[in-house]
mmCIF file of N, CA and C in Angstrom:
data_model
loop_
_atom_site.group_PDB
_atom_site.id
_atom_site.type_symbol
_atom_site.label_atom_id
_atom_site.label_comp_id
_atom_site.label_asym_id
_atom_site.label_seq_id
_atom_site.Cartn_x
_atom_site.Cartn_y
_atom_site.Cartn_z
ATOM 1 N N MET B 1 0.859 -1.194 -0.006
ATOM 2 C CA MET B 1 -0.003 -0.002 0.001
ATOM 3 C C MET B 1 0.891 1.253 -0.005
ATOM 4 N N THR B 2 0.585 2.158 -0.874
ATOM 5 C CA THR B 2 1.373 3.385 -0.972
ATOM 6 C C THR B 2 0.877 4.376 0.072
ATOM 7 N N THR B 3 1.812 4.906 0.819
ATOM 8 C CA THR B 3 1.470 5.804 1.904
ATOM 9 C C THR B 3 1.328 7.256 1.418
ATOM 10 N N VAL B 4 0.762 8.082 2.261
ATOM 11 C CA VAL B 4 0.624 9.512 1.954
ATOM 12 C C VAL B 4 1.998 10.133 1.771
ATOM 13 N N LEU B 5 2.974 9.679 2.545
ATOM 14 C CA LEU B 5 4.331 10.222 2.442
ATOM 15 C C LEU B 5 4.935 9.903 1.057
ATOM 16 N N VAL B 6 4.687 8.709 0.558
ATOM 17 C CA VAL B 6 5.183 8.337 -0.763
ATOM 18 C C VAL B 6 4.495 9.197 -1.845
ATOM 19 N N TRP B 7 3.192 9.385 -1.719
ATOM 20 C CA TRP B 7 2.475 10.239 -2.684
ATOM 21 C C TRP B 7 2.998 11.675 -2.663
ATOM 22 N N ALA B 8 3.268 12.180 -1.470
ATOM 23 C CA ALA B 8 3.841 13.516 -1.356
ATOM 24 C C ALA B 8 5.217 13.562 -2.011
ATOM 25 N N GLY B 9 5.985 12.492 -1.826
ATOM 26 C CA GLY B 9 7.299 12.381 -2.480
ATOM 27 C C GLY B 9 7.172 12.373 -3.988
ATOM 28 N N VAL B 10 6.189 11.659 -4.501
ATOM 29 C CA VAL B 10 5.970 11.624 -5.960
ATOM 30 C C VAL B 10 5.669 13.032 -6.474
ATOM 31 N N ALA B 11 4.838 13.768 -5.789
ATOM 32 C CA ALA B 11 4.504 15.135 -6.203
ATOM 33 C C ALA B 11 5.731 16.040 -6.155
ATOM 34 N N LEU B 12 6.484 15.977 -5.079
ATOM 35 C CA LEU B 12 7.669 16.841 -4.928
ATOM 36 C C LEU B 12 8.748 16.457 -5.935
ATOM 37 N N ILE B 13 9.064 15.179 -6.017
ATOM 38 C CA ILE B 13 10.139 14.723 -6.891
ATOM 39 C C ILE B 13 9.736 14.888 -8.362
ATOM 40 N N GLY B 14 8.474 14.674 -8.651
ATOM 41 C CA GLY B 14 7.983 14.927 -10.025
ATOM 42 C C GLY B 14 8.131 16.384 -10.413
ATOM 43 N N GLY B 15 7.878 17.268 -9.443
ATOM 44 C CA GLY B 15 8.088 18.698 -9.697
ATOM 45 C C GLY B 15 9.527 19.021 -9.978
ATOM 46 N N ILE B 16 10.413 18.393 -9.206
ATOM 47 C CA ILE B 16 11.850 18.594 -9.446
ATOM 48 C C ILE B 16 12.255 18.084 -10.814
ATOM 49 N N GLY B 17 11.688 16.934 -11.207
ATOM 50 C CA GLY B 17 11.972 16.378 -12.535
ATOM 51 C C GLY B 17 11.523 17.299 -13.653
ATOM 52 N N SER B 18 10.336 17.891 -13.505
ATOM 53 C CA SER B 18 9.861 18.761 -14.576
ATOM 54 C C SER B 18 10.650 20.071 -14.648
ATOM 55 N N VAL B 19 11.066 20.600 -13.518
ATOM 56 C CA VAL B 19 11.888 21.802 -13.525
ATOM 57 C C VAL B 19 13.261 21.461 -14.138
ATOM 58 N N SER B 20 13.797 20.296 -13.812
ATOM 59 C CA SER B 20 15.075 19.847 -14.374
ATOM 60 C C SER B 20 14.980 19.752 -15.903
ATOM 61 N N ARG B 21 13.862 19.201 -16.357
ATOM 62 C CA ARG B 21 13.667 19.097 -17.807
ATOM 63 C C ARG B 21 13.684 20.484 -18.450
ATOM 64 N N PHE B 22 12.975 21.413 -17.872
ATOM 65 C CA PHE B 22 12.934 22.772 -18.407
ATOM 66 C C PHE B 22 14.333 23.375 -18.454
ATOM 67 N N LEU B 23 15.114 23.204 -17.392
ATOM 68 C CA LEU B 23 16.448 23.810 -17.320
ATOM 69 C C LEU B 23 17.417 23.175 -18.339
ATOM 70 N N VAL B 24 17.396 21.855 -18.432
ATOM 71 C CA VAL B 24 18.290 21.165 -19.375
ATOM 72 C C VAL B 24 17.891 21.529 -20.814
ATOM 73 N N ASP B 25 16.619 21.445 -21.137
ATOM 74 C CA ASP B 25 16.160 21.774 -22.478
ATOM 75 C C ASP B 25 16.558 23.208 -22.849
ATOM 76 N N ARG B 26 16.304 24.110 -21.972
ATOM 77 C CA ARG B 26 16.603 25.515 -22.227
ATOM 78 C C ARG B 26 18.099 25.767 -22.391
ATOM 79 N N THR B 27 18.917 25.130 -21.536
ATOM 80 C CA THR B 27 20.367 25.321 -21.602
ATOM 81 C C THR B 27 20.932 24.762 -22.918
ATOM 82 N N VAL B 28 20.531 23.533 -23.256
ATOM 83 C CA VAL B 28 21.019 22.910 -24.476
ATOM 84 C C VAL B 28 20.564 23.700 -25.704
ATOM 85 N N THR B 29 19.312 24.075 -25.735
ATOM 86 C CA THR B 29 18.764 24.820 -26.886
ATOM 87 C C THR B 29 19.483 26.145 -27.053
ATOM 88 N N ARG B 30 19.745 26.856 -25.976
ATOM 89 C CA ARG B 30 20.440 28.148 -26.079
ATOM 90 C C ARG B 30 21.879 27.990 -26.542
ATOM 91 N N ARG B 31 22.539 26.964 -26.032
ATOM 92 C CA ARG B 31 23.961 26.779 -26.396
ATOM 93 C C ARG B 31 24.145 26.327 -27.823
ATOM 94 N N LEU B 32 23.274 25.478 -28.316
ATOM 95 C CA LEU B 32 23.430 24.925 -29.643
ATOM 96 C C LEU B 32 22.679 25.705 -30.721
ATOM 97 N N ALA B 33 21.622 26.418 -30.327
ATOM 98 C CA ALA B 33 20.866 27.294 -31.231
ATOM 99 C C ALA B 33 20.656 26.670 -32.615
ATOM 100 N N ARG B 34 20.002 25.531 -32.633
ATOM 101 C CA ARG B 34 19.687 24.819 -33.882
ATOM 102 C C ARG B 34 18.173 24.790 -34.079
ATOM 103 N N PRO B 35 17.727 24.715 -35.348
ATOM 104 C CA PRO B 35 16.306 24.586 -35.586
ATOM 105 C C PRO B 35 15.775 23.182 -35.223
ATOM 106 N N PHE B 36 16.699 22.223 -35.082
ATOM 107 C CA PHE B 36 16.363 20.860 -34.674
ATOM 108 C C PHE B 36 16.133 20.844 -33.158
ATOM 109 N N PRO B 37 15.173 20.085 -32.641
ATOM 110 C CA PRO B 37 14.861 20.097 -31.211
ATOM 111 C C PRO B 37 15.902 19.352 -30.362
ATOM 112 N N VAL B 38 17.113 19.901 -30.292
ATOM 113 C CA VAL B 38 18.204 19.261 -29.562
ATOM 114 C C VAL B 38 17.998 19.232 -28.061
ATOM 115 N N GLY B 39 17.285 20.219 -27.536
ATOM 116 C CA GLY B 39 17.027 20.241 -26.099
ATOM 117 C C GLY B 39 16.180 19.071 -25.647
ATOM 118 N N THR B 40 15.114 18.805 -26.371
ATOM 119 C CA THR B 40 14.251 17.655 -26.050
ATOM 120 C C THR B 40 15.020 16.356 -26.262
ATOM 121 N N LEU B 41 15.828 16.293 -27.298
ATOM 122 C CA LEU B 41 16.633 15.113 -27.547
ATOM 123 C C LEU B 41 17.575 14.846 -26.373
ATOM 124 N N ALA B 42 18.251 15.880 -25.898
ATOM 125 C CA ALA B 42 19.188 15.744 -24.779
ATOM 126 C C ALA B 42 18.453 15.266 -23.518
ATOM 127 N N VAL B 43 17.295 15.841 -23.260
ATOM 128 C CA VAL B 43 16.517 15.454 -22.097
ATOM 129 C C VAL B 43 16.100 13.977 -22.197
ATOM 130 N N ASN B 44 15.552 13.598 -23.329
ATOM 131 C CA ASN B 44 15.032 12.222 -23.452
ATOM 132 C C ASN B 44 16.150 11.171 -23.449
ATOM 133 N N ILE B 45 17.306 11.483 -24.036
ATOM 134 C CA ILE B 45 18.409 10.530 -24.047
ATOM 135 C C ILE B 45 18.995 10.387 -22.645
ATOM 136 N N SER B 46 19.201 11.516 -21.981
ATOM 137 C CA SER B 46 19.736 11.430 -20.612
ATOM 138 C C SER B 46 18.726 10.757 -19.685
ATOM 139 N N GLY B 47 17.439 10.992 -19.914
ATOM 140 C CA GLY B 47 16.407 10.320 -19.116
ATOM 141 C C GLY B 47 16.381 8.827 -19.359
ATOM 142 N N ALA B 48 16.567 8.406 -20.598
ATOM 143 C CA ALA B 48 16.613 6.974 -20.912
ATOM 144 C C ALA B 48 17.799 6.314 -20.246
ATOM 145 N N ALA B 49 18.953 6.993 -20.245
ATOM 146 C CA ALA B 49 20.138 6.455 -19.572
ATOM 147 C C ALA B 49 19.891 6.335 -18.071
ATOM 148 N N LEU B 50 19.297 7.363 -17.486
ATOM 149 C CA LEU B 50 19.002 7.323 -16.046
ATOM 150 C C LEU B 50 18.002 6.235 -15.712
ATOM 151 N N LEU B 51 16.956 6.105 -16.492
ATOM 152 C CA LEU B 51 15.963 5.075 -16.227
ATOM 153 C C LEU B 51 16.556 3.671 -16.415
ATOM 154 N N GLY B 52 17.405 3.506 -17.419
ATOM 155 C CA GLY B 52 18.104 2.245 -17.595
ATOM 156 C C GLY B 52 18.958 1.916 -16.392
ATOM 157 N N PHE B 53 19.684 2.950 -15.892
ATOM 158 C CA PHE B 53 20.512 2.770 -14.695
ATOM 159 C C PHE B 53 19.668 2.386 -13.487
ATOM 160 N N LEU B 54 18.582 3.099 -13.279
ATOM 161 C CA LEU B 54 17.707 2.800 -12.135
ATOM 162 C C LEU B 54 17.114 1.399 -12.257
ATOM 163 N N GLY B 55 16.752 1.022 -13.492
ATOM 164 C CA GLY B 55 16.207 -0.301 -13.722
ATOM 165 C C GLY B 55 17.209 -1.421 -13.458
ATOM 166 N N GLY B 56 18.493 -1.109 -13.577
ATOM 167 C CA GLY B 56 19.529 -2.095 -13.318
ATOM 168 C C GLY B 56 19.855 -2.238 -11.845
ATOM 169 N N LEU B 57 19.313 -1.369 -11.020
ATOM 170 C CA LEU B 57 19.541 -1.431 -9.592
ATOM 171 C C LEU B 57 18.419 -2.249 -8.922
ATOM 172 N N ALA B 58 18.708 -2.788 -7.787
ATOM 173 C CA ALA B 58 17.707 -3.535 -7.033
ATOM 174 C C ALA B 58 16.998 -2.567 -6.085
ATOM 175 N N LEU B 59 16.106 -1.754 -6.635
ATOM 176 C CA LEU B 59 15.398 -0.754 -5.832
ATOM 177 C C LEU B 59 14.105 -1.334 -5.267
ATOM 178 N N SER B 60 13.729 -0.823 -4.121
ATOM 179 C CA SER B 60 12.451 -1.200 -3.541
ATOM 180 C C SER B 60 11.347 -0.618 -4.410
ATOM 181 N N LYS B 61 10.122 -1.103 -4.206
ATOM 182 C CA LYS B 61 8.972 -0.620 -4.974
ATOM 183 C C LYS B 61 8.799 0.895 -4.818
ATOM 184 N N ASP B 62 8.892 1.383 -3.593
ATOM 185 C CA ASP B 62 8.717 2.815 -3.366
ATOM 186 C C ASP B 62 9.865 3.622 -3.949
ATOM 187 N N ALA B 63 11.076 3.119 -3.853
ATOM 188 C CA ALA B 63 12.246 3.842 -4.404
ATOM 189 C C ALA B 63 12.127 3.905 -5.928
ATOM 190 N N ALA B 64 11.694 2.815 -6.543
ATOM 191 C CA ALA B 64 11.504 2.793 -7.991
ATOM 192 C C ALA B 64 10.403 3.770 -8.416
ATOM 193 N N LEU B 65 9.350 3.848 -7.612
ATOM 194 C CA LEU B 65 8.253 4.786 -7.898
ATOM 195 C C LEU B 65 8.749 6.222 -7.822
ATOM 196 N N LEU B 66 9.519 6.531 -6.790
ATOM 197 C CA LEU B 66 9.993 7.898 -6.583
ATOM 198 C C LEU B 66 11.041 8.307 -7.625
ATOM 199 N N THR B 67 11.951 7.423 -7.936
ATOM 200 C CA THR B 67 13.018 7.781 -8.875
ATOM 201 C C THR B 67 12.602 7.605 -10.312
ATOM 202 N N GLY B 68 12.065 6.450 -10.639
ATOM 203 C CA GLY B 68 11.724 6.159 -12.038
ATOM 204 C C GLY B 68 10.459 6.857 -12.509
ATOM 205 N N THR B 69 9.382 6.644 -11.790
ATOM 206 C CA THR B 69 8.111 7.208 -12.218
ATOM 207 C C THR B 69 8.031 8.705 -11.943
ATOM 208 N N ALA B 70 8.346 9.116 -10.714
ATOM 209 C CA ALA B 70 8.192 10.531 -10.356
ATOM 210 C C ALA B 70 9.238 11.403 -11.043
ATOM 211 N N PHE B 71 10.532 11.126 -10.792
ATOM 212 C CA PHE B 71 11.556 12.013 -11.339
ATOM 213 C C PHE B 71 11.712 11.824 -12.844
ATOM 214 N N VAL B 72 12.066 10.615 -13.293
ATOM 215 C CA VAL B 72 12.344 10.411 -14.713
ATOM 216 C C VAL B 72 11.093 10.583 -15.557
ATOM 217 N N GLY B 73 9.963 10.156 -15.048
ATOM 218 C CA GLY B 73 8.702 10.328 -15.769
ATOM 219 C C GLY B 73 8.359 11.794 -16.007
ATOM 220 N N ALA B 74 8.660 12.642 -15.041
ATOM 221 C CA ALA B 74 8.413 14.076 -15.189
ATOM 222 C C ALA B 74 9.532 14.739 -15.984
ATOM 223 N N TYR B 75 10.719 14.193 -15.880
ATOM 224 C CA TYR B 75 11.896 14.776 -16.576
ATOM 225 C C TYR B 75 11.810 14.545 -18.082
ATOM 226 N N THR B 76 11.491 13.348 -18.508
ATOM 227 C CA THR B 76 11.420 13.051 -19.930
ATOM 228 C C THR B 76 10.094 13.503 -20.500
ATOM 229 N N THR B 77 10.035 13.600 -21.834
ATOM 230 C CA THR B 77 8.829 14.164 -22.420
ATOM 231 C C THR B 77 8.519 13.576 -23.794
ATOM 232 N N PHE B 78 7.711 12.570 -23.780
ATOM 233 C CA PHE B 78 7.263 11.944 -25.034
ATOM 234 C C PHE B 78 6.374 12.920 -25.821
ATOM 235 N N SER B 79 5.493 13.615 -25.135
ATOM 236 C CA SER B 79 4.539 14.475 -25.843
ATOM 237 C C SER B 79 5.233 15.633 -26.558
ATOM 238 N N THR B 80 6.253 16.226 -25.925
ATOM 239 C CA THR B 80 6.970 17.306 -26.587
ATOM 240 C C THR B 80 7.739 16.785 -27.786
ATOM 241 N N TRP B 81 8.323 15.609 -27.651
ATOM 242 C CA TRP B 81 9.048 14.987 -28.762
ATOM 243 C C TRP B 81 8.115 14.785 -29.948
ATOM 244 N N MET B 82 6.896 14.277 -29.694
ATOM 245 C CA MET B 82 5.957 14.060 -30.788
ATOM 246 C C MET B 82 5.477 15.366 -31.383
ATOM 247 N N LEU B 83 5.203 16.360 -30.537
ATOM 248 C CA LEU B 83 4.739 17.655 -31.053
ATOM 249 C C LEU B 83 5.821 18.299 -31.932
ATOM 250 N N GLU B 84 7.069 18.269 -31.442
ATOM 251 C CA GLU B 84 8.168 18.872 -32.234
ATOM 252 C C GLU B 84 8.357 18.128 -33.543
ATOM 253 N N THR B 85 8.188 16.829 -33.530
ATOM 254 C CA THR B 85 8.308 16.029 -34.760
ATOM 255 C C THR B 85 7.181 16.406 -35.734
ATOM 256 N N GLN B 86 5.983 16.510 -35.203
ATOM 257 C CA GLN B 86 4.838 16.896 -36.040
ATOM 258 C C GLN B 86 5.051 18.298 -36.616
ATOM 259 N N ARG B 87 5.579 19.205 -35.843
ATOM 260 C CA ARG B 87 5.833 20.568 -36.342
ATOM 261 C C ARG B 87 6.912 20.582 -37.438
ATOM 262 N N LEU B 88 7.936 19.738 -37.267
ATOM 263 C CA LEU B 88 8.937 19.628 -38.329
ATOM 264 C C LEU B 88 8.269 19.179 -39.636
ATOM 265 N N GLY B 89 7.334 18.241 -39.504
ATOM 266 C CA GLY B 89 6.600 17.789 -40.679
ATOM 267 C C GLY B 89 5.743 18.901 -41.280
ATOM 268 N N GLU B 90 5.069 19.652 -40.416
ATOM 269 C CA GLU B 90 4.259 20.782 -40.918
ATOM 270 C C GLU B 90 5.104 21.793 -41.672
ATOM 271 N N GLU B 91 6.341 21.977 -41.219
ATOM 272 C CA GLU B 91 7.273 22.903 -41.866
ATOM 273 C C GLU B 91 7.913 22.310 -43.114
ATOM 274 N N ARG B 92 7.464 21.131 -43.480
ATOM 275 C CA ARG B 92 7.996 20.388 -44.640
ATOM 276 C C ARG B 92 9.468 20.062 -44.486
ATOM 277 N N ARG B 93 9.889 19.864 -43.247
ATOM 278 C CA ARG B 93 11.252 19.431 -42.952
ATOM 279 C C ARG B 93 11.203 17.927 -42.660
ATOM 280 N N THR B 94 10.827 17.192 -43.688
ATOM 281 C CA THR B 94 10.569 15.746 -43.550
ATOM 282 C C THR B 94 11.796 15.001 -43.045
ATOM 283 N N TRP B 95 12.957 15.318 -43.605
ATOM 284 C CA TRP B 95 14.161 14.586 -43.172
ATOM 285 C C TRP B 95 14.470 14.893 -41.702
ATOM 286 N N ALA B 96 14.268 16.090 -41.265
ATOM 287 C CA ALA B 96 14.502 16.430 -39.854
ATOM 288 C C ALA B 96 13.499 15.700 -38.961
ATOM 289 N N ALA B 97 12.242 15.593 -39.412
ATOM 290 C CA ALA B 97 11.225 14.895 -38.644
ATOM 291 C C ALA B 97 11.559 13.407 -38.521
ATOM 292 N N VAL B 98 11.944 12.804 -39.640
ATOM 293 C CA VAL B 98 12.342 11.389 -39.616
ATOM 294 C C VAL B 98 13.608 11.195 -38.771
ATOM 295 N N ALA B 99 14.553 12.084 -38.926
ATOM 296 C CA ALA B 99 15.788 11.998 -38.121
ATOM 297 C C ALA B 99 15.471 12.120 -36.625
ATOM 298 N N ASN B 100 14.520 12.995 -36.272
ATOM 299 C CA ASN B 100 14.167 13.155 -34.874
ATOM 300 C C ASN B 100 13.609 11.848 -34.304
ATOM 301 N N ILE B 101 12.818 11.143 -35.072
ATOM 302 C CA ILE B 101 12.262 9.861 -34.616
ATOM 303 C C ILE B 101 13.356 8.825 -34.535
ATOM 304 N N VAL B 102 14.094 8.632 -35.623
ATOM 305 C CA VAL B 102 15.098 7.569 -35.689
ATOM 306 C C VAL B 102 16.216 7.790 -34.652
ATOM 307 N N VAL B 103 16.755 8.989 -34.631
ATOM 308 C CA VAL B 103 17.849 9.291 -33.687
ATOM 309 C C VAL B 103 17.400 9.138 -32.243
ATOM 310 N N SER B 104 16.189 9.633 -31.957
ATOM 311 C CA SER B 104 15.664 9.532 -30.583
ATOM 312 C C SER B 104 15.486 8.066 -30.151
ATOM 313 N N VAL B 105 14.947 7.252 -31.038
ATOM 314 C CA VAL B 105 14.723 5.852 -30.682
ATOM 315 C C VAL B 105 16.050 5.099 -30.556
ATOM 316 N N VAL B 106 16.923 5.255 -31.539
ATOM 317 C CA VAL B 106 18.206 4.518 -31.511
ATOM 318 C C VAL B 106 19.057 4.944 -30.318
ATOM 319 N N LEU B 107 19.222 6.257 -30.150
ATOM 320 C CA LEU B 107 20.027 6.725 -29.004
ATOM 321 C C LEU B 107 19.366 6.446 -27.685
ATOM 322 N N GLY B 108 18.027 6.528 -27.643
ATOM 323 C CA GLY B 108 17.310 6.234 -26.415
ATOM 324 C C GLY B 108 17.479 4.799 -25.948
ATOM 325 N N VAL B 109 17.341 3.872 -26.868
ATOM 326 C CA VAL B 109 17.546 2.449 -26.540
ATOM 327 C C VAL B 109 18.996 2.207 -26.113
ATOM 328 N N ALA B 110 19.944 2.778 -26.850
ATOM 329 C CA ALA B 110 21.361 2.628 -26.519
ATOM 330 C C ALA B 110 21.648 3.216 -25.152
ATOM 331 N N ALA B 111 21.080 4.372 -24.860
ATOM 332 C CA ALA B 111 21.323 5.023 -23.557
ATOM 333 C C ALA B 111 20.740 4.198 -22.421
ATOM 334 N N ALA B 112 19.551 3.642 -22.617
ATOM 335 C CA ALA B 112 18.941 2.793 -21.590
ATOM 336 C C ALA B 112 19.774 1.544 -21.338
ATOM 337 N N LEU B 113 20.247 0.945 -22.403
ATOM 338 C CA LEU B 113 21.103 -0.251 -22.270
ATOM 339 C C LEU B 113 22.411 0.092 -21.553
ATOM 340 N N LEU B 114 22.998 1.233 -21.908
ATOM 341 C CA LEU B 114 24.233 1.656 -21.259
ATOM 342 C C LEU B 114 23.995 1.908 -19.785
ATOM 343 N N GLY B 115 22.909 2.607 -19.455
ATOM 344 C CA GLY B 115 22.611 2.848 -18.052
ATOM 345 C C GLY B 115 22.399 1.564 -17.268
ATOM 346 N N GLN B 116 21.694 0.633 -17.831
ATOM 347 C CA GLN B 116 21.482 -0.651 -17.175
ATOM 348 C C GLN B 116 22.784 -1.403 -17.026
ATOM 349 N N TRP B 117 23.610 -1.396 -18.043
ATOM 350 C CA TRP B 117 24.891 -2.094 -18.003
ATOM 351 C C TRP B 117 25.772 -1.469 -16.876
ATOM 352 N N LEU B 118 25.798 -0.168 -16.781
ATOM 353 C CA LEU B 118 26.577 0.488 -15.733
ATOM 354 C C LEU B 118 26.057 0.115 -14.337
ATOM 355 N N ALA B 119 24.759 0.109 -14.163
ATOM 356 C CA ALA B 119 24.199 -0.249 -12.841
ATOM 357 C C ALA B 119 24.515 -1.681 -12.472
ATOM 358 N N GLU B 120 24.531 -2.562 -13.401
ATOM 359 C CA GLU B 120 24.812 -3.971 -13.126
ATOM 360 C C GLU B 120 26.267 -4.206 -12.749
ATOM 361 N N ARG B 121 27.124 -3.245 -13.046
ATOM 362 C CA ARG B 121 28.552 -3.340 -12.705
ATOM 363 C C ARG B 121 28.850 -2.837 -11.309
ATOM 364 N N LEU B 122 27.873 -2.232 -10.666
ATOM 365 C CA LEU B 122 28.071 -1.705 -9.296
ATOM 366 C C LEU B 122 28.038 -2.793 -8.265
#
């Protein structure tokens, strides 16, 4: 049974994850200044690596909920990735839209595997 304290932790840690996403996306986007959504890509790849790492650890149910679901779930952003991809398509930047999908999936899976591999070595 999930306690009130765990639910409060999910709300707090989820908030921290979403603010972290905003800061990372903004920092990467400003530094690279590209029309391609590099900020979202950086967030989602780093989130995949972190979730793979957490998945490779023997965490309790509550710890997995707080770290994986609350933090990483709020940090990563599937919906923004899809919206940005759709907008690239609307702008007739088909290759950029396809690249956003392919690069995100390939690097995301690789990052998750790397994170899990690192955690298993601890």
